[in-house]
Coordinates of C-alpha atoms in Angstrom, one line a residue:
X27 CA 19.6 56.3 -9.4
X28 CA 18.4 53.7 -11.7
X29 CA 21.8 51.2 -10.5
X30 CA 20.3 51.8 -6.7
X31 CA 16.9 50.9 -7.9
X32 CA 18.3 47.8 -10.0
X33 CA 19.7 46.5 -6.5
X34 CA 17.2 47.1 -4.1
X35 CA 14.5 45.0 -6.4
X36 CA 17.1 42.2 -6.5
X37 CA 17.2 42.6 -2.6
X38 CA 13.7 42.5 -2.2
X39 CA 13.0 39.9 -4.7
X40 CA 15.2 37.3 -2.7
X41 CA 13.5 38.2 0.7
X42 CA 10.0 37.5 -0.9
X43 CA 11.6 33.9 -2.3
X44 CA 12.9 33.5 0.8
X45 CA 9.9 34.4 2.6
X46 CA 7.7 32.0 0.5
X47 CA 10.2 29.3 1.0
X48 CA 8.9 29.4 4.6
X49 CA 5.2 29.9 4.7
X50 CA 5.2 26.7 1.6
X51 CA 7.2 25.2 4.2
X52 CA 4.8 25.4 6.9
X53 CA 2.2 24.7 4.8
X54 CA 3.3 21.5 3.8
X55 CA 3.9 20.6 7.8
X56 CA 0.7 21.5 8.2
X57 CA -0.9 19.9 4.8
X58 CA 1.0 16.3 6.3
X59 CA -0.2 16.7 10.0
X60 CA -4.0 16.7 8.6
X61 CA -3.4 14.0 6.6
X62 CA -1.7 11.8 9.1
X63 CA -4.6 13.1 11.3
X64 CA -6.9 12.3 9.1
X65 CA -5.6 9.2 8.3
X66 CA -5.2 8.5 11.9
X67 CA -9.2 9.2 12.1
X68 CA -10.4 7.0 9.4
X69 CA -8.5 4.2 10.8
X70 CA -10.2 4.5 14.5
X71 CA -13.9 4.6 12.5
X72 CA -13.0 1.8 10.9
X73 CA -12.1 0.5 13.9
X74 CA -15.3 0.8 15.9
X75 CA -17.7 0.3 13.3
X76 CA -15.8 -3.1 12.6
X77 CA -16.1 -4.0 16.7
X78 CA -20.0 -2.4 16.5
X79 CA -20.3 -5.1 13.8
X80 CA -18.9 -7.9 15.3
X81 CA -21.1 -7.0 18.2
X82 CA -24.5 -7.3 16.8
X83 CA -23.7 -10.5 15.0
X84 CA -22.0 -12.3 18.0
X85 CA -24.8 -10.9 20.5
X86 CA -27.6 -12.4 18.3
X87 CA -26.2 -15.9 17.8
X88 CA -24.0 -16.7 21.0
X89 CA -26.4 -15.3 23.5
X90 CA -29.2 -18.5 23.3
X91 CA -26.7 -21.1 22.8
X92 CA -26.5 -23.7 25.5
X93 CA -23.1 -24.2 26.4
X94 CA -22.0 -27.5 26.6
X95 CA -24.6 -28.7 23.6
X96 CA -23.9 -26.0 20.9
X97 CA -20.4 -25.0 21.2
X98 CA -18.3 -27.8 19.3
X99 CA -14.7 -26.5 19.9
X100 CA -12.9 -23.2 20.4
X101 CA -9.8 -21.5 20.5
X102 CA -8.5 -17.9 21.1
X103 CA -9.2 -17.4 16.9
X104 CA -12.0 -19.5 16.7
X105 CA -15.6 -20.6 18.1
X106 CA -17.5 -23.1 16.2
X107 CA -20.7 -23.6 17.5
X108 CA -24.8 -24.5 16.1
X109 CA -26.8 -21.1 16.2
X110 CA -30.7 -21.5 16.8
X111 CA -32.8 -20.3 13.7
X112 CA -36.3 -21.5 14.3
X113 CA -38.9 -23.8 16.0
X114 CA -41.3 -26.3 14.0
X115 CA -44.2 -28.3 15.6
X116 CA -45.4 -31.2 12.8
X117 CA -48.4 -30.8 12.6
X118 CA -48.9 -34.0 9.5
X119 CA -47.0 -37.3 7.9
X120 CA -46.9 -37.4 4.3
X121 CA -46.6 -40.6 2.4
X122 CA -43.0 -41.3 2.3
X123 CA -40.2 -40.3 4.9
X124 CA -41.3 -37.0 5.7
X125 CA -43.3 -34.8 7.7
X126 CA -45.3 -31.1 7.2
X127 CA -44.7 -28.5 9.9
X128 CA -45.7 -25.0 10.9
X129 CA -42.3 -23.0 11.3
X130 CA -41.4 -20.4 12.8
X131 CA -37.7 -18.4 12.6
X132 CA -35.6 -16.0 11.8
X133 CA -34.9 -17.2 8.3
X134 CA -36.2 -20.4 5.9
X135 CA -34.8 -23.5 6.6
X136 CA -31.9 -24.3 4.2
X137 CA -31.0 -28.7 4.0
X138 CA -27.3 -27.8 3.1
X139 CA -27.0 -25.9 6.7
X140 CA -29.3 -27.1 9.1
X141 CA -30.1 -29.4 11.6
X142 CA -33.2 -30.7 14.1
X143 CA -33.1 -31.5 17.4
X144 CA -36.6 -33.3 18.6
X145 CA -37.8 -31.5 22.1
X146 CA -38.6 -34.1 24.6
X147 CA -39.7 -35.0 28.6
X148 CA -36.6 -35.3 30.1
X149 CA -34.0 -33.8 27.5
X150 CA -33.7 -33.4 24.4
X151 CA -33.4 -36.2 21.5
X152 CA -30.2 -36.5 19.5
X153 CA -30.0 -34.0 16.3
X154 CA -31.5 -35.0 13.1
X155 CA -30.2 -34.4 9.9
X156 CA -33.2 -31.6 7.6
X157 CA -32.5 -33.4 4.3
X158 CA -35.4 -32.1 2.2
X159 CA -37.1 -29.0 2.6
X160 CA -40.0 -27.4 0.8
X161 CA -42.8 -24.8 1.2
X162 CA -46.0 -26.3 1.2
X163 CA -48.8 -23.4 1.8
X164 CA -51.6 -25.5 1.6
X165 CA -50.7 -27.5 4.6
X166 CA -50.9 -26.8 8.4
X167 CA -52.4 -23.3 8.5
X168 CA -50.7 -21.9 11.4
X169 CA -50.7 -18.8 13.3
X170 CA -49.7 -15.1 12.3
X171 CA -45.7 -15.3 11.1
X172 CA -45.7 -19.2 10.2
X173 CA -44.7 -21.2 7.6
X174 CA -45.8 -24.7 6.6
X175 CA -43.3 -26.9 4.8
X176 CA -42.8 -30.1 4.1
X177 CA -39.6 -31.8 5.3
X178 CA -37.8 -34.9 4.5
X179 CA -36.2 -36.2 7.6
X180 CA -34.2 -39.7 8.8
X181 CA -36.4 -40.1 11.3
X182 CA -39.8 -38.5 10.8
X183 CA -41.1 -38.1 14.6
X184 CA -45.3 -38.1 14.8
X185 CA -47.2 -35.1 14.8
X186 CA -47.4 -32.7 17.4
X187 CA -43.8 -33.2 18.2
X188 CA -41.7 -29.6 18.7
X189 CA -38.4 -29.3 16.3
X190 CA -35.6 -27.0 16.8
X191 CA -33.8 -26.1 14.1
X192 CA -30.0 -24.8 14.2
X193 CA -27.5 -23.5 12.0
X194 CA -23.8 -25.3 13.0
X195 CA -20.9 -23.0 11.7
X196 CA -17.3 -21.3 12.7
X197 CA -17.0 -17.8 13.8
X198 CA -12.8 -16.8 13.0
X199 CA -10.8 -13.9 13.4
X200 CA -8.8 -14.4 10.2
X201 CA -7.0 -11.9 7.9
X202 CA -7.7 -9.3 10.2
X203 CA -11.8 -9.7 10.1
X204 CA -14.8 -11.9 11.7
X205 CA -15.1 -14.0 9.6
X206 CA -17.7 -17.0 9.5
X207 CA -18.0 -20.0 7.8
X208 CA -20.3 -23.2 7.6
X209 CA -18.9 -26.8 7.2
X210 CA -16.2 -26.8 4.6
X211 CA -17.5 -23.4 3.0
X212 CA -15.2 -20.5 2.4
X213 CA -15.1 -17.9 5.5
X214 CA -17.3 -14.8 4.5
X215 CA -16.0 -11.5 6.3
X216 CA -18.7 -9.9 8.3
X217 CA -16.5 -6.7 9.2
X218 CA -13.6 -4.7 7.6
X219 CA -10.1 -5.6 8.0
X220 CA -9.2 -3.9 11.2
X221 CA -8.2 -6.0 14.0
X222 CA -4.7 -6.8 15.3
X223 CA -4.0 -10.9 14.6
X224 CA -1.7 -11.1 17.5
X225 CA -3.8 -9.2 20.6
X226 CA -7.2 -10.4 19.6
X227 CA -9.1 -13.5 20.4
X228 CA -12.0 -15.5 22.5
X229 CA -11.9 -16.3 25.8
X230 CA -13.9 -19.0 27.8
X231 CA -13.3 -19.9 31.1
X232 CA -10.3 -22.2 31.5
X233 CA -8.0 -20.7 28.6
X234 CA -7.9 -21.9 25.0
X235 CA -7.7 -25.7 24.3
X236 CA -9.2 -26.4 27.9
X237 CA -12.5 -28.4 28.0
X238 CA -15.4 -26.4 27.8
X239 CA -16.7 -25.3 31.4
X240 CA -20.3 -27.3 32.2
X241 CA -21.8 -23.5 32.7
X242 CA -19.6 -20.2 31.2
X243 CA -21.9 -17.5 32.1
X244 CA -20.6 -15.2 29.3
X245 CA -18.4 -15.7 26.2
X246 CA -15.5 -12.5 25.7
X247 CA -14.2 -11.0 22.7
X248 CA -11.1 -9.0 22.4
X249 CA -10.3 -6.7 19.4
X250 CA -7.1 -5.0 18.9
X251 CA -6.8 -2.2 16.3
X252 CA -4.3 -3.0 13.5
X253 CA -1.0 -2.4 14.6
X254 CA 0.4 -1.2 11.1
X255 CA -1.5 1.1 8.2
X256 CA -1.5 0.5 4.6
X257 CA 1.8 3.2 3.5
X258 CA 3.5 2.6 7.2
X259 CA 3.4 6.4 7.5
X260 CA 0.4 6.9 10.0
X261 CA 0.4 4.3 13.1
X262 CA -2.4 2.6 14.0
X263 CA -4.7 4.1 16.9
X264 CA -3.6 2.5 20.0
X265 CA -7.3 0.8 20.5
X266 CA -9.0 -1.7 21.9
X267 CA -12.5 -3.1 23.1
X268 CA -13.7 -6.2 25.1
X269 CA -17.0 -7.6 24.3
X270 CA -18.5 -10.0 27.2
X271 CA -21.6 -12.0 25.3
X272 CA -23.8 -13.3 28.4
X273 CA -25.3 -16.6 27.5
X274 CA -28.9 -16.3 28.7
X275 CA -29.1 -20.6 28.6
X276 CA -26.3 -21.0 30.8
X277 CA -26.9 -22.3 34.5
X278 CA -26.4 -19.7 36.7
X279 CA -26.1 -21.9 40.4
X280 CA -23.9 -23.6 38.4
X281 CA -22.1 -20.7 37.0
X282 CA -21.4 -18.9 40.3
X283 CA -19.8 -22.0 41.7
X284 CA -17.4 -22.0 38.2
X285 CA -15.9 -18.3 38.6

């Protein structure tokens, strides 16, 4: 009795090994199928909050340029363009070669980025160069959300004259990112590394290295997810979006006759 207990524990000891050998089993299939999925997940949010980025950056600076004056050159990785920042009226001269001015913008003028373009009857003046700026609070007491400063220019204009004041600068898709950069400056990311070198780019009417068209109603934007992940287990999301950036100071008789 105790020999026909001996081997029926031995039996069912190596159909409960082999019976755990196969739930592990499917386990771990199922442990590496969330992972991949998860992976697979992360990489897509990544994905759209890097395009949802890009987005709201490009829509606030490329929708009030004016096409022919503010976009410089382009290709299908690159737009380098001047950005509006702010409006100025001088509203004093001071003693020397410079001016004090009520200003108005999105942020304070900044000499080492900026430039002035005079408003005037008839088109606007060629762009001056902002090489002095300070606050002066004192002066010109404007209106609710303006600024008086006093700016050294190379040409001071007379008072009452309206300034424009713009930012000139490269958007890239580099290293997998937007990426932006000013003058010789090093190219700041402005999303995460997520987009596909090869399959993403600008577009402007006449394909990249043409002339730009007197009057592109809209600047586009495509972004291709990554096409390979970090451990080349988990494939990129096939993924894609097209972002068309209307340009609000383009002329639109002109622009129909273009398409």
């Amino acid at each position: 009795m105790s020999a026909r207990r001996s081997g029926y524990a031995i039996l069912e000891l190596l159909t409960a090994l082999a019976l755990t050998a196969v739930i592990c089993g499917a386990m771990a299939g199922t442990l590496v199928a969330a992972r991949r999925m998860v992976r697979s997940q992360a990489r897509r949010v990544t994905f759209a909050e890097a395009v949802r980025a890009a987005s709201a950056v490009l829509t606030g600076d490329l929708r009030y340029i004016a096409p022919v004056a503010d976009v410089y050159a382009w290709s299908a990785d690159s737009i380098a363009l001047r950005v509006f920042r702010g409006t100025a009226v001088v509203c004093g001269a001071a003693d020397d070669d410079a001016v004090f001015v009520r200003y108005q913008g999105l942020r304070d003028p900044d000499p080492a980025k900026d430039s002035l373009v005079v408003v005037r009857v008839g088109g606007d003046g060629p762009p001056l160069k902002l090489e002095a700026s300070a606050a002066t609070p004192a002066h010109c007491a404007g209106e609710d959300g303006e600024q008086a400063f006093r700016w050294t220019l190379e040409a001071p204009p007379p008072p009452g004259t309206m300034l424009l004041l713009f930012e000139s600068g490269t958007y890239r898709l580099s290293e997998h990112a937007l990426r932006y950069g000013h003058g010789h400056a090093g190219r700041q990311p402005l999303t995460a590394e997520a987009f596909d070198g090869d399959g993403s780019g600008f577009r402007l009417p006449g394909g990249p290295g043409a002339p730009i068209p007197a009057a592109p109603p809209a600047i586009e934007l495509r972004l291709v997810a990554r096409a390979e992940d970090i451990d080349r287990e988990v494939p990129a999301p096939a993924t894609g979006a097209r972002l068309r950036f209307t340009l609000l100071n383009a002329d639109r008789a002109d622009a129909g006759r273009t398409r």
